[in-house]
Amino acid sequence: GENKKTAVVIGQCPWHWVSEWSHLDKKQRKENIRYQAFKERAKAELMTGFRKVFPKLEKYIDYVSLGTPLSTNDYLSSRFGECYGLAATPGRFTCDELSPHLQVRNLYLTGQDIVALGLPSALSAGFLTANVLMGYDNWENAILQRDIVDDMGKKMLLFKSKSILTYYI
């Protein structure tokens, strides 16, 4: 509604904290006293931290809910509550398949998982994929040797002029 805001507080919840309830469906978890007590304790801890950082927002809080990895499984059909891309394991950072280049001609991969984790990685992945599309094949080429932004502007002008010529021929 009007003048309503939403705050999202994200915290750690390893799978082993909730695995004992993983065999229960959503309705059973809602009725499970121990699971609900776990959620209430977790919510209280997160809100204590939130209130410590943002004490002036207390008077504006109308509703608080909490999701666990089991909630994530319900909504995303994941197996262990994962929702932020690939796990940050050493093998993930050396995986050759996580690159803008794919085996299908003119099909490219982008997104957070081809670089690292999170939003900054998604932005970097977009930049990296744009480099590949523009004929730059690695970070070193783009950062040390050429200015992709300047070159992209020149190529767009060339593309527009070719399109216009093609259109009028």
XYZ file of C-alpha atoms in Angstrom, residues 34-127:
94
model
C 9.631 -27.674 17.885
C 10.005 -26.314 14.338
C 7.817 -23.315 15.113
C 9.820 -22.669 18.314
C 13.048 -22.790 16.269
C 11.606 -20.260 13.831
C 10.468 -17.961 16.659
C 13.955 -18.054 18.260
C 15.601 -17.349 14.896
C 13.177 -14.509 14.171
C 13.801 -12.986 17.616
C 17.592 -13.123 17.085
C 17.397 -11.523 13.638
C 15.029 -8.812 14.842
C 17.266 -8.064 17.831
C 20.092 -7.392 15.387
C 17.814 -5.344 13.128
C 16.572 -3.227 16.034
C 20.126 -2.670 17.225
C 21.131 -1.276 13.825
C 17.842 0.542 13.084
C 16.283 1.464 16.451
C 14.193 4.315 15.000
C 12.331 1.916 12.701
C 10.769 -0.054 15.575
C 7.595 2.032 15.575
C 7.033 1.238 11.877
C 7.185 -2.557 12.117
C 3.754 -4.062 11.396
C 4.575 -7.614 10.384
C 7.533 -9.970 10.624
C 7.838 -13.403 9.044
C 10.708 -15.831 8.749
C 11.669 -18.379 6.139
C 14.149 -21.197 6.581
C 15.927 -23.361 3.999
C 12.813 -25.557 4.141
C 10.706 -22.567 3.042
C 13.131 -22.018 0.177
C 12.697 -25.664 -0.830
C 8.923 -25.157 -0.933
C 9.116 -22.086 -3.172
C 12.101 -22.890 -5.388
C 12.074 -26.711 -5.398
C 15.657 -26.720 -4.198
C 17.046 -29.648 -2.194
C 18.912 -28.055 0.709
C 17.518 -24.519 0.853
C 19.932 -23.129 -1.700
C 18.802 -19.987 -3.496
C 21.846 -17.834 -4.288
C 23.444 -19.759 -7.111
C 26.228 -22.298 -7.025
C 27.993 -23.199 -3.790
C 31.229 -21.305 -3.138
C 33.488 -24.349 -3.304
C 37.018 -24.386 -4.769
C 35.807 -26.542 -7.691
C 33.184 -23.976 -8.617
C 35.829 -21.296 -9.189
C 37.889 -23.537 -11.483
C 34.977 -24.863 -13.554
C 35.692 -24.266 -17.250
C 31.985 -24.404 -18.115
C 31.322 -21.199 -16.148
C 32.252 -18.837 -18.937
C 30.343 -16.676 -21.400
C 31.470 -19.071 -24.164
C 29.143 -21.994 -24.868
C 29.410 -24.770 -27.423
C 26.291 -23.530 -29.212
C 27.232 -20.882 -31.781
C 26.000 -17.364 -30.913
C 24.629 -18.451 -27.523
C 26.329 -16.903 -24.492
C 26.086 -17.434 -20.756
C 25.949 -14.626 -18.214
C 24.854 -14.141 -14.604
C 26.438 -14.182 -11.189
C 27.658 -17.768 -11.378
C 30.150 -17.209 -14.198
C 32.208 -14.832 -12.016
C 31.678 -15.209 -8.267
C 28.713 -14.621 -5.924
C 25.974 -12.043 -5.496
C 24.910 -8.815 -7.141
C 28.406 -7.386 -7.790
C 29.250 -10.644 -9.526
C 26.115 -10.418 -11.682
C 27.152 -6.916 -12.766
C 30.697 -8.097 -13.471
C 29.354 -11.064 -15.434
C 27.321 -8.722 -17.612
C 30.450 -6.680 -18.294
